[in-house]
Amino acid sequence: MKKTNNDQKLFLIDGSALAYRSHFSFISNPLKNSEGMETSAVFGFTNTLLNLLKKENPSHIAVIFDGPKKTFRHEMYKEYKATREKMPDELKIQLPYIRKIVEEMNIPYLVMDGFEADDIIGTLAKQSAKEGIHAYMVSGDKDFMQLLEDNISMYTMKKGTVDIVGVEGPVKKWGVKPEQVIDFMALMGDSSDNIPGVPGIGPKTALKLIEQFEHLQGIYKNLDQVKPEKLQVKLSENKDHAFLSQELVTIKTDVPVDTSFEELSISPFNKPELESIFDELDFHSLKRFLNPKSDNSKKSEHKNTSTTPSSAKKTSQEEGHALEVQGNYTCIESQQQLDDLIKTLKKQKLFALDTETTGLNPIEAELVGISIAFKEQEAFFIPVHPGHLDFESTLKKLKPILEDPKIKKGGQNIKYDMHILSKYDIHVTGISFDTMLSSYVLASDQRQHGMDHIAQKYLGLEKIPTEALIGKGKKQISMDQVEIDKLAHYACEDADVTLRLYNYFDTQLQNNKKLNTLYQELEIPLLCVLQKMEAHGMLLDTKKLKSLSNKLSKRLIQLTEDIHQKAGESFNINSPKQMGPILFEKVKVQEGSGIKKLKKTKTGYATDHATLEKFSDHPLVALILEYRNLSKLMSTYIEALPKLIAQRTGRIHTSFNQTIASTGRLSSSDPNLQNIPIRSEYGKEIREAFIAPKDSCLISADYSQVELRMLAHLADDETLIKTFEQNLDVHTQTAATIFNKDPKEVDANLRSRAKAINFGVLYGMGPQRLSKETGVSLNEAKDFIASYFNSFSKIKDYLNAQIEFAKKHGYIETILGRQRPLPDIYSKNPMIKANAERIATNTPIQGSAADLIKKAMLDIDAELSRQKLKSKLVLQVHDELVLETLNEEIEAVKKLTQQCMENALKLKVPLKIDLGQGENWSQAH
């Protein structure tokens, strides 16, 4: 290599390690492109590489991979790395893309048969150091510590931070010098590489030996001095293993690498090819790396809190794979600055809004400050907690802006910010976007729509984690205790990134007219309705719950006694470890069940609900299942609900979630009111605890068989449509049709079977499950299904058409144009593909039902407002809406509710609702 300047840097990237790390960092929620191919490894690898190039600006670089063939170490020791699991197929198919991307970046991609990446990296690092060029080995592999010297460092990325390890690294980590690392590791061995070492020697013993004898040769030269004698024997018996391990862990530094230093120099990217690859893989955020916007942000007239320091610690799901957020951020510290900002805001057409508060519960949390952004890479923070701007006068000045419907505004989960501000009599209007909701509407198949995740995914940006400000665990503080400079920067970053996300998502939505209409006309307006419902909350009868708690406690005590008596001994019913042997060894509940092989876990027999259900006919198991169900009701609702009553309002405030279910259905949390058992005695009693205030009642309106009606409409099936038009019992009519009987001849048993088939069609039920649920033989179940589709042929055609649509377009859609991506429809795995096909048939039905009730909620809210009624929508559960209604408004509310729900969408079948009223939810339902 030619002599170069000391300020030049060579980065040697352990490509194999980075590819594995990138793949597994997404393992719980893998990335896939529109064709269904998993892309996690390629994305993480590429993002890390781009980030490193931008941040470190290396003069030279190379990516090094392990070769496909076995190395000299395998010849030396056949068991070397024998315990390593085979590379996952999902990762293997991504390696060609990684190689192609590296090559189109004009970065050398080095692989040599017979050598590992470590050896090539070691060789290049040593050569570079001799020439006075600082080499950075980009890897977290501890083996590289043996190579550390003044001009060789390890460059490790973890949790969004960079750790540069120099010659002091092994001293700090283990207490040994770099030149002693090989012998230290030889003594301990390495289970990950299946290197034997000396059995029984761990870090403490190895360090003690190295400190006493300096190296491996010194230990064996003075073996008689090793104490205790037991250790001496171990070393003696495993001498061959020790020296073999020494050779195995030694990284070679004399590999005949046929690459000149000049070839490792940084060169321009082949941008057109990279953009083409990124388009194929749906890496939209990475294209921004290739064509970054010029930083034209001007200095603010206000005080600048400075841009993000490169040393700031940040994290995200994809650790270390994104760029830090850069922005020109201002903390408003005087009334003059605030007045200037308000003058500017009045001229804006749109801005992003975010609040910083003392907690996560919007009903109880207090406001700490407000951040606003109307231009990318620029934001302002308005602190209002004690010691800063006057609280009341500041909010009074902001109120007209925030309540001006002509100035559009939004945020990330803006519903939370609306809650916070409404407590101070600021009712935000002009809501036009929510980036969390945008992310969901565009990719409802994805699980995560939090800001940190979507900023990383779509913008390639890595935000400051909340924990960096407030910590975690017992030492966690609240936002009002954070230093103002840090808080201001964090808050401004939130607003800025939200605005950037809005601009990105708005472009995507504008390119999809159906989704944009759904978003603007259904989801965004609904967000405002849900905020009002959550803020109003519901009253809870705590005395009723206390009485129910006493009742269930007595039953649980009795169940405990009965279970112990039938088991013949006392045991902890909540302990699967204790329960398993009693059920399956002592009592032997499996005998006669037809189940030959019992499911086992690492800790013993499986005793989960699904397993015990198989033995529910056994009296002991039946008691245990009842005990579990009642215990769950106690902990989840009866004991938990009173604790969720807000001190400020005296009511319980559930949260309605728009971005959880892929079908578009709403869910609720804190508390989850959708899982209260409807038909059980105790479930009804829990509902009785949800009450109306004095001079009011609760009105419940529940769609009748809405999914079957939606199926009739979508499939355009004449028989099913006629059944609903004539207001006949759909299950009786189905039974009469498929069993060729007069409706009067259909008994309860046949109706039950028809009902199972009707609903089974909605969820892709096969003959095995139908057989299990109805008690008929497998052949009978097959005949029932065949007869059903023969009688309702258009339904079969419709379901097949949905699968074909999904295969053609890669997604499925609902009646209002909601789209659910289905990349798994292209999977080569039969089980994954079959599941995707089931989703393709049931999502349009379930999702359309979700669209329907959301539209009904909008119409009811609008009509309540138009008629100037004081009654409120307070709850939505599945196909049911609950309204808290003043007694003098009962008839008007019933009438408008029925009209709105039955006319929310025009279908080929009539929509029907069941209306009820009562002092509590149970009576009303």
CSV table of N, CA and C in Angstrom, one decimal, residues 542-629:
chain,number,residue,atom,x,y,z
A,542,THR,N,-69.4,1.7,41.1
A,542,THR,CA,-68.4,0.9,41.8
A,542,THR,C,-69.0,0.0,42.9
A,543,LYS,N,-70.1,0.4,43.4
A,543,LYS,CA,-70.8,-0.5,44.4
A,543,LYS,C,-71.2,-1.8,43.8
A,544,LYS,N,-71.7,-1.7,42.6
A,544,LYS,CA,-72.1,-2.9,41.8
A,544,LYS,C,-70.8,-3.8,41.6
A,545,LEU,N,-69.7,-3.2,41.2
A,545,LEU,CA,-68.5,-4.0,41.0
A,545,LEU,C,-68.0,-4.6,42.3
A,546,LYS,N,-68.1,-3.9,43.4
A,546,LYS,CA,-67.7,-4.4,44.7
A,546,LYS,C,-68.5,-5.6,45.1
A,547,SER,N,-69.8,-5.5,44.9
A,547,SER,CA,-70.7,-6.6,45.2
A,547,SER,C,-70.4,-7.8,44.3
A,548,LEU,N,-70.1,-7.6,43.1
A,548,LEU,CA,-69.7,-8.6,42.1
A,548,LEU,C,-68.4,-9.3,42.5
A,549,SER,N,-67.5,-8.4,43.0
A,549,SER,CA,-66.2,-8.9,43.4
A,549,SER,C,-66.3,-9.9,44.6
A,550,ASN,N,-67.2,-9.5,45.6
A,550,ASN,CA,-67.4,-10.4,46.7
A,550,ASN,C,-68.0,-11.7,46.3
A,551,LYS,N,-69.0,-11.6,45.3
A,551,LYS,CA,-69.6,-12.8,44.8
A,551,LYS,C,-68.6,-13.8,44.1
A,552,LEU,N,-67.8,-13.2,43.3
A,552,LEU,CA,-66.8,-14.0,42.5
A,552,LEU,C,-65.7,-14.6,43.5
A,553,SER,N,-65.4,-13.8,44.5
A,553,SER,CA,-64.3,-14.2,45.4
A,553,SER,C,-64.8,-15.5,46.1
A,554,LYS,N,-66.1,-15.5,46.5
A,554,LYS,CA,-66.6,-16.7,47.2
A,554,LYS,C,-66.6,-17.9,46.3
A,555,ARG,N,-67.0,-17.6,45.0
A,555,ARG,CA,-67.0,-18.7,44.0
A,555,ARG,C,-65.6,-19.3,43.7
A,556,LEU,N,-64.6,-18.4,43.7
A,556,LEU,CA,-63.2,-18.8,43.5
A,556,LEU,C,-62.7,-19.6,44.7
A,557,ILE,N,-63.1,-19.2,45.9
A,557,ILE,CA,-62.7,-20.0,47.0
A,557,ILE,C,-63.3,-21.4,47.0
A,558,GLN,N,-64.6,-21.5,46.6
A,558,GLN,CA,-65.3,-22.8,46.4
A,558,GLN,C,-64.6,-23.6,45.3
A,559,LEU,N,-64.3,-23.0,44.2
A,559,LEU,CA,-63.7,-23.7,43.1
A,559,LEU,C,-62.3,-24.2,43.5
A,560,THR,N,-61.6,-23.5,44.3
A,560,THR,CA,-60.3,-23.9,44.8
A,560,THR,C,-60.4,-25.2,45.6
A,561,GLU,N,-61.4,-25.2,46.5
A,561,GLU,CA,-61.6,-26.4,47.4
A,561,GLU,C,-62.0,-27.6,46.5
A,562,ASP,N,-62.9,-27.3,45.6
A,562,ASP,CA,-63.4,-28.5,44.7
A,562,ASP,C,-62.3,-29.0,43.9
A,563,ILE,N,-61.4,-28.1,43.3
A,563,ILE,CA,-60.3,-28.6,42.5
A,563,ILE,C,-59.3,-29.4,43.3
A,564,HIS,N,-59.0,-28.9,44.5
A,564,HIS,CA,-58.1,-29.7,45.3
A,564,HIS,C,-58.6,-31.0,45.8
A,565,GLN,N,-59.9,-31.0,46.0
A,565,GLN,CA,-60.6,-32.3,46.4
A,565,GLN,C,-60.5,-33.3,45.3
A,566,LYS,N,-60.9,-32.9,44.1
A,566,LYS,CA,-60.9,-33.8,42.9
A,566,LYS,C,-59.5,-34.2,42.5
A,567,ALA,N,-58.5,-33.3,42.8
A,567,ALA,CA,-57.1,-33.7,42.5
A,567,ALA,C,-56.5,-34.6,43.5
A,568,GLY,N,-57.1,-34.6,44.7
A,568,GLY,CA,-56.6,-35.4,45.8
A,568,GLY,C,-55.4,-34.8,46.6
A,569,GLU,N,-55.1,-33.5,46.3
A,569,GLU,CA,-54.1,-32.8,47.0
A,569,GLU,C,-54.2,-31.3,46.7
A,570,SER,N,-53.6,-30.5,47.5
A,570,SER,CA,-53.5,-29.0,47.3
A,570,SER,C,-52.4,-28.7,46.4
A,571,PHE,N,-52.6,-27.7,45.5
A,571,PHE,CA,-51.5,-27.2,44.7
A,571,PHE,C,-51.9,-25.8,44.2
A,572,ASN,N,-50.9,-25.1,43.6
A,572,ASN,CA,-51.1,-23.8,43.1
A,572,ASN,C,-51.8,-23.9,41.8
A,573,ILE,N,-53.0,-23.5,41.7
A,573,ILE,CA,-53.8,-23.6,40.5
A,573,ILE,C,-53.2,-22.7,39.4
A,574,ASN,N,-52.6,-21.7,39.8
A,574,ASN,CA,-52.0,-20.8,38.8
A,574,ASN,C,-50.6,-21.2,38.3
A,575,SER,N,-50.1,-22.3,38.8
A,575,SER,CA,-48.8,-22.8,38.4
A,575,SER,C,-48.9,-24.0,37.4
A,576,PRO,N,-48.6,-23.7,36.1
A,576,PRO,CA,-48.6,-24.8,35.1
A,576,PRO,C,-47.7,-25.9,35.5
A,577,LYS,N,-46.5,-25.6,36.2
A,577,LYS,CA,-45.5,-26.6,36.5
A,577,LYS,C,-46.1,-27.6,37.5
A,578,GLN,N,-46.9,-27.1,38.5
A,578,GLN,CA,-47.6,-27.9,39.5
A,578,GLN,C,-48.8,-28.7,38.9
A,579,MET,N,-49.5,-28.0,38.1
A,579,MET,CA,-50.8,-28.5,37.5
A,579,MET,C,-50.5,-29.7,36.6
A,580,GLY,N,-49.5,-29.5,35.7
A,580,GLY,CA,-49.3,-30.5,34.6
A,580,GLY,C,-49.2,-31.9,35.1
A,581,PRO,N,-48.3,-32.2,36.0
A,581,PRO,CA,-48.1,-33.6,36.5
A,581,PRO,C,-49.4,-34.1,37.2
A,582,ILE,N,-50.1,-33.3,37.9
A,582,ILE,CA,-51.4,-33.7,38.6
A,582,ILE,C,-52.4,-34.1,37.5
A,583,LEU,N,-52.6,-33.3,36.5
A,583,LEU,CA,-53.6,-33.6,35.5
A,583,LEU,C,-53.2,-34.8,34.6
A,584,PHE,N,-51.9,-34.9,34.2
A,584,PHE,CA,-51.6,-35.9,33.1
A,584,PHE,C,-50.8,-37.1,33.7
A,585,GLU,N,-50.4,-37.1,34.9
A,585,GLU,CA,-49.7,-38.2,35.5
A,585,GLU,C,-50.5,-38.9,36.6
A,586,LYS,N,-51.0,-38.0,37.5
A,586,LYS,CA,-51.8,-38.5,38.6
A,586,LYS,C,-53.2,-38.8,38.3
A,587,VAL,N,-53.9,-37.8,37.8
A,587,VAL,CA,-55.4,-38.0,37.5
A,587,VAL,C,-55.5,-38.6,36.1
A,588,LYS,N,-54.5,-38.4,35.2
A,588,LYS,CA,-54.5,-38.9,33.9
A,588,LYS,C,-55.8,-38.6,33.1
A,589,VAL,N,-56.0,-37.3,33.0
A,589,VAL,CA,-57.2,-36.8,32.3
A,589,VAL,C,-57.2,-37.2,30.8
A,590,GLN,N,-56.1,-37.5,30.2
A,590,GLN,CA,-56.0,-37.8,28.8
A,590,GLN,C,-56.5,-39.1,28.4
A,591,GLU,N,-56.7,-40.0,29.4
A,591,GLU,CA,-57.1,-41.4,29.1
A,591,GLU,C,-58.6,-41.4,28.5
A,592,GLY,N,-58.7,-42.0,27.4
A,592,GLY,CA,-60.1,-42.1,26.8
A,592,GLY,C,-60.4,-40.9,25.9
A,593,SER,N,-59.5,-39.9,25.9
A,593,SER,CA,-59.8,-38.7,25.1
A,593,SER,C,-59.4,-38.9,23.6
A,594,GLY,N,-58.7,-39.9,23.3
A,594,GLY,CA,-58.2,-40.1,21.9
A,594,GLY,C,-57.0,-39.4,21.6
A,595,ILE,N,-56.4,-38.6,22.5
A,595,ILE,CA,-55.2,-37.8,22.3
A,595,ILE,C,-54.0,-38.7,22.8
A,596,LYS,N,-53.2,-39.1,21.9
A,596,LYS,CA,-52.1,-40.1,22.2
A,596,LYS,C,-50.9,-39.3,22.7
A,597,LYS,N,-50.6,-38.2,22.1
A,597,LYS,CA,-49.4,-37.5,22.4
A,597,LYS,C,-49.7,-36.2,23.1
A,598,LEU,N,-49.2,-36.0,24.3
A,598,LEU,CA,-49.4,-34.7,25.0
A,598,LEU,C,-48.4,-33.7,24.6
A,599,LYS,N,-48.9,-32.4,24.5
A,599,LYS,CA,-48.1,-31.3,24.2
A,599,LYS,C,-47.2,-30.9,25.4
A,600,LYS,N,-45.9,-30.8,25.2
A,600,LYS,CA,-45.0,-30.4,26.3
A,600,LYS,C,-44.3,-29.1,26.0
A,601,THR,N,-43.9,-28.4,27.0
A,601,THR,CA,-43.1,-27.2,26.9
A,601,THR,C,-41.8,-27.5,27.6
A,602,LYS,N,-40.9,-26.5,27.6
A,602,LYS,CA,-39.6,-26.6,28.2
A,602,LYS,C,-39.7,-26.9,29.7
A,603,THR,N,-40.8,-26.4,30.3
A,603,THR,CA,-40.9,-26.5,31.8
A,603,THR,C,-41.8,-27.7,32.2
A,604,GLY,N,-42.4,-28.4,31.2
A,604,GLY,CA,-43.3,-29.5,31.5
A,604,GLY,C,-44.5,-29.6,30.6
A,605,TYR,N,-45.6,-30.1,31.1
A,605,TYR,CA,-46.8,-30.2,30.3
A,605,TYR,C,-47.4,-28.9,29.9
A,606,ALA,N,-48.0,-28.8,28.7
A,606,ALA,CA,-48.7,-27.6,28.3
A,606,ALA,C,-50.1,-27.6,29.0
A,607,THR,N,-50.4,-26.5,29.7
A,607,THR,CA,-51.7,-26.4,30.3
A,607,THR,C,-52.4,-25.1,29.9
A,608,ASP,N,-52.1,-24.7,28.7
A,608,ASP,CA,-52.8,-23.5,28.2
A,608,ASP,C,-54.2,-23.7,27.9
A,609,HIS,N,-55.0,-22.7,27.7
A,609,HIS,CA,-56.4,-22.8,27.5
A,609,HIS,C,-56.8,-23.8,26.4
A,610,ALA,N,-56.1,-23.6,25.2
A,610,ALA,CA,-56.4,-24.5,24.1
A,610,ALA,C,-56.2,-26.0,24.4
A,611,THR,N,-55.2,-26.3,25.2
A,611,THR,CA,-54.9,-27.7,25.5
A,611,THR,C,-55.9,-28.2,26.5
A,612,LEU,N,-56.3,-27.4,27.5
A,612,LEU,CA,-57.3,-27.9,28.5
A,612,LEU,C,-58.7,-28.0,27.9
A,613,GLU,N,-59.0,-27.2,26.9
A,613,GLU,CA,-60.3,-27.3,26.2
A,613,GLU,C,-60.5,-28.7,25.6
A,614,LYS,N,-59.4,-29.3,25.2
A,614,LYS,CA,-59.5,-30.7,24.6
A,614,LYS,C,-60.0,-31.7,25.6
A,615,PHE,N,-59.8,-31.4,26.9
A,615,PHE,CA,-60.2,-32.3,28.0
A,615,PHE,C,-61.3,-31.7,28.8
A,616,SER,N,-62.1,-30.8,28.3
A,616,SER,CA,-63.1,-30.0,29.1
A,616,SER,C,-64.2,-30.9,29.6
A,617,ASP,N,-64.4,-32.1,29.0
A,617,ASP,CA,-65.4,-33.0,29.5
A,617,ASP,C,-65.1,-33.6,30.9
A,618,HIS,N,-63.8,-33.6,31.2
A,618,HIS,CA,-63.3,-34.1,32.5
A,618,HIS,C,-63.7,-33.1,33.6
A,619,PRO,N,-64.3,-33.6,34.7
A,619,PRO,CA,-64.8,-32.7,35.7
A,619,PRO,C,-63.8,-31.8,36.4
A,620,LEU,N,-62.5,-32.4,36.5
A,620,LEU,CA,-61.5,-31.5,37.1
A,620,LEU,C,-61.1,-30.4,36.2
A,621,VAL,N,-60.9,-30.8,34.9
A,621,VAL,CA,-60.5,-29.7,33.9
A,621,VAL,C,-61.6,-28.7,33.8
A,622,ALA,N,-62.9,-29.1,33.8
A,622,ALA,CA,-64.0,-28.1,33.7
A,622,ALA,C,-63.9,-27.1,34.9
A,623,LEU,N,-63.6,-27.6,36.1
A,623,LEU,CA,-63.5,-26.7,37.2
A,623,LEU,C,-62.3,-25.7,37.0
A,624,ILE,N,-61.2,-26.3,36.5
A,624,ILE,CA,-60.0,-25.4,36.3
A,624,ILE,C,-60.3,-24.3,35.3
A,625,LEU,N,-61.0,-24.7,34.2
A,625,LEU,CA,-61.3,-23.7,33.2
A,625,LEU,C,-62.2,-22.6,33.7
A,626,GLU,N,-63.2,-23.0,34.6
A,626,GLU,CA,-64.1,-22.0,35.2
A,626,GLU,C,-63.3,-21.1,36.1
A,627,TYR,N,-62.4,-21.7,36.9
A,627,TYR,CA,-61.5,-20.9,37.8
A,627,TYR,C,-60.7,-19.9,37.0
A,628,ARG,N,-60.1,-20.3,35.9
A,628,ARG,CA,-59.3,-19.4,35.1
A,628,ARG,C,-60.2,-18.3,34.5
A,629,ASN,N,-61.4,-18.6,34.0
A,629,ASN,CA,-62.2,-17.6,33.4
A,629,ASN,C,-62.6,-16.6,34.4
